[in-house]
Coordinates of C-alpha atoms and ligand atoms in Angstrom, one line a residue:
M1 CA 141.3 129.6 126.2
N2 CA 144.0 129.4 128.8
K3 CA 147.3 128.4 127.3
K4 CA 148.5 127.2 130.7
F5 CA 146.3 124.2 130.5
L6 CA 147.3 123.1 127.0
P7 CA 149.6 120.2 128.1
T8 CA 146.8 118.8 130.3
R9 CA 144.2 119.2 127.7
S10 CA 146.5 117.7 125.1
V11 CA 147.1 114.6 127.3
N12 CA 143.4 114.2 127.8
A13 CA 142.4 114.7 124.2
V14 CA 145.3 113.9 122.0
W15 CA 146.9 110.4 121.8
H16 CA 150.5 111.4 121.1
P17 CA 152.6 109.4 118.7
C18 CA 155.3 106.9 119.8
T19 CA 154.5 107.8 123.5
Q20 CA 153.6 105.9 126.6
M21 CA 150.9 108.3 127.6
K22 CA 151.3 107.6 131.3
Q23 CA 154.8 109.1 131.2
H24 CA 153.1 112.5 130.6
E25 CA 151.9 112.3 134.2
N26 CA 155.4 113.4 135.2
I27 CA 156.6 115.2 132.1
P28 CA 153.8 117.0 130.2
P29 CA 154.2 117.7 126.5
I30 CA 155.7 121.1 125.7
P31 CA 153.2 123.5 124.2
I32 CA 154.8 125.2 121.2
A33 CA 153.3 128.5 120.1
S34 CA 155.5 129.6 117.2
G35 CA 158.6 128.8 115.2
H36 CA 161.1 130.9 113.4
G37 CA 164.3 129.6 111.7
V38 CA 165.8 126.8 113.8
W39 CA 164.0 128.1 116.8
L40 CA 160.8 126.8 118.4
Y41 CA 159.1 128.9 121.0
D42 CA 156.8 127.6 123.8
V43 CA 153.8 129.5 125.1
D44 CA 156.0 131.2 127.7
G45 CA 158.4 132.5 125.1
N46 CA 161.2 130.0 125.8
G47 CA 163.2 129.2 122.7
Y48 CA 164.6 125.8 121.7
I49 CA 166.9 125.0 118.8
D50 CA 165.2 122.3 116.8
A51 CA 168.4 120.3 116.4
I52 CA 166.5 117.3 115.0
S53 CA 164.4 119.2 112.5
S54 CA 161.1 118.1 114.0
W55 CA 161.7 114.4 113.3
W56 CA 164.0 115.1 110.4
T57 CA 161.7 117.0 108.2
N58 CA 162.5 120.7 108.4
L59 CA 165.2 121.9 106.0
F60 CA 165.0 125.6 105.8
G61 CA 163.6 126.7 109.1
H62 CA 160.2 127.1 110.6
T63 CA 157.9 129.7 109.0
N64 CA 160.3 130.1 106.2
P65 CA 159.3 133.3 104.3
Q66 CA 159.7 131.8 100.8
I67 CA 157.8 128.6 101.5
N68 CA 155.1 130.5 103.4
A69 CA 154.7 132.8 100.4
A70 CA 154.4 129.9 98.0
I71 CA 151.8 128.2 100.1
C72 CA 149.8 131.4 100.6
D73 CA 149.8 132.0 96.9
Q74 CA 148.6 128.5 96.2
L75 CA 146.0 128.8 98.9
N76 CA 144.3 131.5 96.9
K77 CA 144.3 129.5 93.7
L78 CA 143.6 125.9 94.5
E79 CA 144.0 124.1 97.8
H80 CA 143.3 120.5 96.6
V81 CA 141.7 118.5 93.8
M82 CA 141.6 114.8 93.5
L83 CA 144.3 113.4 91.2
A84 CA 142.3 110.7 89.5
G85 CA 141.0 112.2 86.3
F86 CA 142.4 115.6 87.2
T87 CA 145.8 117.3 87.4
H88 CA 147.2 120.6 88.3
E89 CA 150.4 122.7 87.6
P90 CA 152.2 122.2 91.0
V91 CA 152.0 118.4 90.8
V92 CA 153.2 118.3 87.1
E93 CA 156.0 120.7 87.7
L94 CA 157.1 119.0 90.9
S95 CA 157.2 115.6 89.1
E96 CA 159.2 117.0 86.2
R97 CA 161.7 118.7 88.5
L98 CA 162.1 115.7 90.7
S99 CA 162.8 113.5 87.7
K100 CA 165.5 115.9 86.6
L101 CA 167.1 116.0 90.0
A102 CA 166.9 112.3 90.9
P103 CA 169.5 109.8 89.7
G104 CA 169.0 108.0 86.4
A105 CA 165.7 108.1 84.6
L106 CA 163.0 107.9 87.3
G107 CA 160.4 109.7 85.2
H108 CA 157.2 108.5 86.9
C109 CA 156.1 109.9 90.2
S110 CA 153.4 108.3 92.4
Y111 CA 152.4 110.4 95.4
A112 CA 151.1 109.7 98.9
S113 CA 151.1 111.6 102.1
D114 CA 153.4 109.9 104.6
G115 CA 156.6 108.1 104.3
A116 CA 155.1 104.7 105.3
S117 CA 152.5 105.0 102.6
A118 CA 155.2 105.6 100.0
I119 CA 156.8 102.4 101.2
E120 CA 153.5 100.6 100.7
I121 CA 153.3 101.8 97.2
A122 CA 156.9 100.7 96.4
L123 CA 156.3 97.2 97.8
K124 CA 153.0 96.7 96.1
M125 CA 154.3 98.1 92.7
S126 CA 157.3 95.8 92.9
F127 CA 155.2 92.7 93.5
H128 CA 152.7 93.7 90.9
Y129 CA 155.4 94.3 88.3
W130 CA 156.5 90.7 88.7
L131 CA 152.9 89.5 88.7
N132 CA 152.3 91.3 85.4
H133 CA 155.4 89.5 84.1
N134 CA 154.0 86.1 85.1
Q135 CA 156.3 85.7 88.1
P136 CA 153.8 85.7 90.9
E137 CA 156.2 83.7 93.1
K138 CA 158.4 86.8 93.4
N139 CA 156.5 88.1 96.3
N140 CA 159.0 88.3 99.2
F141 CA 161.1 91.2 100.4
V142 CA 164.5 91.5 101.8
C143 CA 165.6 94.3 104.2
L144 CA 168.7 95.2 106.1
Q145 CA 169.2 94.3 109.7
N146 CA 168.3 97.5 111.7
D147 CA 166.4 99.1 108.8
Y148 CA 163.3 101.2 109.5
H149 CA 160.7 101.8 106.9
G150 CA 157.6 103.0 108.8
E151 CA 154.8 101.8 111.0
T152 CA 152.0 100.6 108.7
L153 CA 151.8 96.8 108.4
G154 CA 153.5 96.5 105.1
A155 CA 156.3 98.9 106.0
L156 CA 156.7 97.4 109.5
A157 CA 157.1 93.9 107.9
V158 CA 160.3 95.1 106.2
T159 CA 161.4 97.0 109.4
D160 CA 163.9 95.5 111.8
V161 CA 163.4 97.5 114.9
A162 CA 162.2 95.1 117.7
I163 CA 160.5 97.7 119.9
F164 CA 158.1 98.7 117.0
K165 CA 157.8 95.3 115.4
E166 CA 157.7 92.5 117.9
I167 CA 154.2 93.1 119.4
Y168 CA 152.6 93.2 116.0
A169 CA 154.5 90.2 114.6
P170 CA 151.3 88.1 114.3
L171 CA 149.9 90.7 111.9
L172 CA 153.0 90.9 109.7
R173 CA 153.9 89.0 106.6
P174 CA 157.4 87.6 107.2
S175 CA 160.3 89.1 105.3
S176 CA 164.0 88.3 105.2
T177 CA 166.8 90.3 106.9
V178 CA 170.4 90.4 105.7
P179 CA 173.3 91.8 107.8
T180 CA 173.7 95.5 108.1
P181 CA 176.7 97.2 106.5
D182 CA 176.8 99.7 109.4
W183 CA 180.5 100.0 110.1
R184 CA 180.1 99.8 113.9
Y185 CA 179.6 96.0 113.2
A186 CA 183.0 95.7 111.5
S187 CA 185.7 93.5 113.0
V188 CA 188.8 95.1 114.6
G189 CA 191.1 96.2 111.8
E190 CA 188.4 95.9 109.1
S191 CA 187.7 99.2 107.3
P192 CA 184.1 100.5 106.7
R193 CA 184.6 99.6 103.0
E194 CA 185.8 96.1 103.6
Y195 CA 183.0 95.5 106.0
A196 CA 180.5 96.8 103.4
Q197 CA 181.9 94.3 101.0
R198 CA 181.5 91.5 103.5
A199 CA 177.9 92.5 104.2
A200 CA 177.3 92.6 100.4
N201 CA 178.6 89.0 100.2
E202 CA 176.0 88.0 102.7
L203 CA 173.3 89.7 100.5
E204 CA 174.6 87.8 97.5
K205 CA 174.5 84.5 99.3
H206 CA 170.9 85.2 100.3
L207 CA 169.7 86.1 96.8
Q208 CA 171.6 83.2 95.3
K209 CA 169.2 80.9 97.2
H210 CA 166.1 83.0 97.3
H211 CA 166.0 85.3 94.2
A212 CA 163.2 83.3 92.5
E213 CA 160.8 84.2 95.3
T214 CA 162.2 87.7 96.0
A215 CA 160.5 90.8 94.5
A216 CA 162.8 93.5 96.0
L217 CA 165.5 94.5 98.4
I218 CA 164.6 97.6 100.4
L219 CA 167.2 99.6 102.2
E220 CA 167.9 103.0 103.8
P221 CA 170.8 104.3 101.8
L222 CA 174.0 105.3 103.8
V223 CA 172.3 106.1 107.1
Q224 CA 170.0 103.8 109.0
G225 CA 168.1 106.5 111.0
A226 CA 165.7 105.1 113.5
M227 CA 168.0 102.4 114.8
G228 CA 170.5 105.0 115.9
M229 CA 172.0 106.7 112.9
G230 CA 174.0 103.7 111.8
M231 CA 176.3 104.8 108.8
Y232 CA 177.8 102.7 106.1
H233 CA 180.1 103.0 103.1
P234 CA 178.6 103.8 99.7
E235 CA 180.4 100.7 98.3
Y236 CA 177.5 98.6 99.8
L237 CA 175.0 100.5 97.6
K238 CA 177.1 99.9 94.5
L239 CA 177.4 96.2 95.2
A240 CA 173.7 95.8 96.2
R241 CA 172.7 97.4 92.9
Q242 CA 174.9 94.9 91.0
I243 CA 173.7 92.0 93.0
C244 CA 170.0 93.0 92.5
D245 CA 170.6 93.3 88.8
N246 CA 172.3 89.9 88.6
Y247 CA 169.5 88.2 90.4
Q248 CA 166.6 90.1 88.9
V249 CA 165.5 91.7 92.1
H250 CA 164.2 95.3 92.4
L251 CA 166.1 97.8 94.6
I252 CA 163.9 100.1 96.6
A253 CA 165.8 103.0 98.1
D254 CA 164.0 104.5 101.1
E255 CA 165.4 108.0 101.1
I256 CA 162.6 109.3 103.2
A257 CA 165.0 110.6 105.8
V258 CA 168.2 110.9 103.8
G259 CA 167.0 112.5 100.6
F260 CA 167.3 116.2 99.9
G261 CA 170.9 116.8 100.9
R262 CA 171.0 115.1 104.3
T263 CA 174.0 112.9 103.5
G264 CA 175.9 115.7 101.7
A265 CA 174.6 114.9 98.2
M266 CA 171.1 115.7 96.9
F267 CA 170.3 111.9 97.2
A268 CA 172.3 109.3 99.1
C269 CA 172.2 107.1 96.0
D270 CA 174.2 109.8 94.1
Q271 CA 177.2 109.0 96.4
A272 CA 177.3 105.5 95.0
N273 CA 176.3 106.5 91.5
I274 CA 173.4 104.1 91.4
T275 CA 169.8 104.4 90.4
P276 CA 167.3 102.4 92.4
D277 CA 164.2 100.9 90.7
F278 CA 162.1 102.7 93.2
L279 CA 163.1 105.9 95.1
C280 CA 160.9 106.8 98.1
L281 CA 161.0 110.4 99.3
S282 CA 159.1 112.3 102.0
K283 CA 160.1 114.3 105.2
G284 CA 162.2 117.1 103.6
L285 CA 160.3 116.9 100.3
S286 CA 157.9 119.6 101.4
G287 CA 160.6 121.4 103.4
G288 CA 159.0 119.7 106.4
Y289 CA 155.8 121.7 106.0
L290 CA 153.1 119.3 104.9
P291 CA 152.6 115.6 104.6
L292 CA 153.8 114.6 101.2
S293 CA 155.6 111.6 99.9
V294 CA 156.5 110.2 96.5
V295 CA 157.7 107.0 94.9
M296 CA 159.7 107.6 91.7
T297 CA 160.2 104.8 89.2
N298 CA 161.4 104.1 85.7
D299 CA 159.9 103.4 82.3
T300 CA 160.4 99.6 82.6
I301 CA 158.3 99.4 85.7
Y302 CA 155.7 101.9 84.3
H303 CA 155.2 100.0 81.1
A304 CA 154.6 96.7 82.8
F305 CA 151.3 98.3 84.0
Y306 CA 150.4 100.1 80.8
D307 CA 147.7 98.1 79.2
D308 CA 144.1 97.9 78.1
K309 CA 143.3 95.7 81.1
T310 CA 142.3 97.6 84.2
S311 CA 143.6 94.8 86.4
R312 CA 147.1 95.3 85.2
A313 CA 147.0 98.9 86.3
F314 CA 148.2 100.1 89.7
L315 CA 144.9 100.5 91.5
H316 CA 146.2 102.2 94.6
S317 CA 145.2 105.6 95.9
H318 CA 145.4 107.9 98.9
T319 CA 142.8 110.6 99.0
H320 CA 145.2 113.5 99.3
T321 CA 147.6 112.2 96.6
G322 CA 149.4 115.1 95.0
N323 CA 147.9 117.8 97.2
A324 CA 148.4 121.2 95.6
L325 CA 149.5 123.0 98.7
A326 CA 152.0 120.3 99.6
C327 CA 153.4 120.3 96.1
R328 CA 153.8 124.1 96.1
A329 CA 155.7 123.8 99.4
A330 CA 157.9 121.2 97.7
L331 CA 158.5 123.5 94.7
A332 CA 159.5 126.4 97.0
T333 CA 161.9 124.0 98.8
L334 CA 163.5 123.0 95.5
D335 CA 163.9 126.7 94.6
I336 CA 165.8 127.3 97.8
F337 CA 168.1 124.4 97.0
K338 CA 168.9 125.9 93.7
H339 CA 169.2 129.6 94.4
D340 CA 171.1 129.2 97.7
H341 CA 173.5 126.5 96.6
I342 CA 172.5 124.5 99.6
I343 CA 174.6 121.4 99.0
E344 CA 177.8 123.5 98.8
T345 CA 177.1 125.7 101.8
N346 CA 176.1 122.7 103.9
K347 CA 179.7 121.4 103.4
I348 CA 181.1 124.5 104.9
K349 CA 178.6 124.3 107.8
A350 CA 179.4 120.6 108.4
D351 CA 183.1 121.4 108.5
Y352 CA 182.5 124.0 111.1
L353 CA 180.3 121.8 113.3
N354 CA 182.9 119.0 113.1
Q355 CA 185.5 121.4 114.3
I356 CA 183.6 122.8 117.3
T357 CA 182.3 119.4 118.4
L358 CA 185.9 118.1 118.9
P359 CA 185.4 118.3 122.7
I360 CA 182.4 116.0 122.2
S361 CA 184.0 113.5 119.8
T362 CA 187.0 113.2 122.2
H363 CA 184.9 113.1 125.3
P364 CA 185.7 110.1 127.6
K365 CA 182.0 109.1 127.7
V366 CA 181.5 109.3 124.0
T367 CA 182.1 106.5 121.4
D368 CA 181.7 106.2 117.6
F369 CA 181.3 109.9 116.9
R370 CA 180.3 110.0 113.3
N371 CA 179.1 112.4 110.6
C372 CA 177.5 112.0 107.2
G373 CA 176.6 115.3 105.5
M374 CA 174.2 117.1 107.9
I375 CA 173.8 114.2 110.3
W376 CA 175.9 113.7 113.4
A377 CA 175.6 110.9 116.0
F378 CA 177.5 109.4 118.9
E379 CA 176.9 106.9 121.6
V380 CA 177.2 107.8 125.3
E381 CA 178.5 105.2 127.7
T382 CA 175.8 104.9 130.3
K383 CA 173.9 102.2 132.2
D384 CA 171.0 104.6 133.0
P385 CA 167.8 103.2 131.4
A386 CA 166.3 106.7 131.6
F387 CA 169.3 108.3 129.8
S388 CA 167.4 109.4 126.7
E389 CA 164.7 111.1 128.8
K390 CA 167.2 112.8 131.1
F391 CA 169.3 114.0 128.2
F392 CA 166.2 115.4 126.5
Q393 CA 165.2 117.3 129.7
A394 CA 168.7 118.6 130.3
G395 CA 168.9 119.6 126.7
L396 CA 165.8 121.8 127.0
K397 CA 167.5 123.7 129.8
Q398 CA 170.3 124.5 127.3
K399 CA 167.7 125.7 124.8
L400 CA 168.2 122.5 122.7
L401 CA 165.6 120.1 121.4
L402 CA 167.6 116.8 121.3
R403 CA 165.8 113.5 121.5
P404 CA 168.4 110.7 121.8
L405 CA 167.5 107.2 120.3
G406 CA 168.4 105.1 123.3
N407 CA 172.0 106.1 124.2
T408 CA 172.6 107.5 120.7
V409 CA 172.6 111.3 120.6
Y410 CA 172.3 112.8 117.2
F411 CA 172.1 116.2 115.5
M412 CA 170.0 116.7 112.3
P413 CA 169.6 120.4 112.3
P414 CA 167.8 122.5 109.7
Y415 CA 170.2 123.6 106.9
I416 CA 169.7 127.3 107.8
I417 CA 171.5 126.9 111.1
N418 CA 174.1 129.6 111.5
E419 CA 177.5 129.6 113.2
Q420 CA 176.2 131.1 116.4
E421 CA 173.4 128.5 116.6
M422 CA 175.9 125.7 115.9
K423 CA 178.0 127.0 118.7
L424 CA 175.0 126.9 121.1
L425 CA 174.3 123.4 119.9
A426 CA 177.9 122.1 120.5
D427 CA 178.4 123.9 123.8
G428 CA 175.0 123.0 125.2
T429 CA 175.5 119.3 124.3
L430 CA 178.9 119.3 126.0
H431 CA 177.3 120.8 129.0
V432 CA 174.6 118.2 129.1
L433 CA 177.2 115.4 128.7
N434 CA 179.2 116.7 131.6
S435 CA 176.1 117.1 133.8
L436 CA 174.7 113.6 133.4
Ligands
LIG501 C1 160.3 108.4 108.8 C2 160.7 107.3 108.0 C3 159.7 106.5 107.4 C4 158.2 106.7 107.6 O1 157.7 107.9 107.3 P1 156.4 108.4 108.0 O2 156.1 109.7 107.3 O3 156.7 108.6 109.5 O4 155.3 107.4 107.7 C5 160.1 105.5 106.5 N1 161.4 105.3 106.2 C6 162.4 106.1 106.8 C7 163.8 105.8 106.4 C8 162.1 107.1 107.7 O5 163.0 107.8 108.3

């Protein structure tokens, strides 16, 4: 097997995600042979800093020794067993530990494999809750402008990203969109907090009219990832929680990208001191190792389904629900959070990266440089429609894996990134900025 031909064989045999395959005629996919820490190595031995954590999943580095050891240990005990009628220690322990960590009393964990499938669970559960309470007319969902919740039909229906959504519109059930609290939309002289309040007023107006037919509001707390790392003030979450309570509408917090410390707190909802009715987690949940997602909910929701009648139960399943290997990876990830005081050390790292990126944040081509926890983003003033691709290519030459969203460049590095690697990231990015 000649590794040289991997990219060509891949293009012939693998339909790559989120990709116009024809573009691979010019730029073949990069064959990665190994990973260690923040570094990914291609088959020729070139290293790249995974500055976006392989689509926001990796927290503690590639081939992390602790997570590897946990998975190997589990592999020799039990790799998987169906979770209907059966259970196992990793899934029980993970559920108990997540419930302790998560805000409020979210004591019931329902598992799936991908983020989008967690969203499907939350939407269906919310609707079914109201149905079990004889309110079948509460079957609509509200999302935020610029929200992203995944690509399956239910999740896409509550997503507001035109490039993913428009083509499939005929397949999607309509949902409502309320204005984003993203402070880039604030008026001149309006603070992020004031703008968050104004956006919350719009939410209230909407629910005033439509609460009777609305099951839930779904949102990405604090950072709207896929639409370019839009950031907003926690005040919005506080107000959204109050408004949802006042109008008897569920709040679904999609922390698939921002959970597990990304925003500087364990969960973004913690920063507003709120508890959602449904908390969706994935990506970093398994340390980025294996597909695993979970929807956590409270006793009130749970008991609406608890009955002698099967039809009142939540009859939803995914084959690999609660996979033992994935749960062990997640448990090892939680262990690292605890033993290495990750939330605290991340603050020190974030301060350092903020300091050394000063030449970027003050760069004449850069606007709206922003940071939330371990996420950084900025816009680059350019009219080049191929900016993102060119930046990606130029980044690789600086040993950086950066994949801008349009003209938004962002960093979302694994938490184990060290000072030297942060310096490479900041210097390399500045170099690319100056070269384009
Ligand atoms: C990635 C993401 C999803 C979808 O997760 P998949 O695992 O790709 O299905 C949903 N919501 C948010 C906020 C995400 O970032």
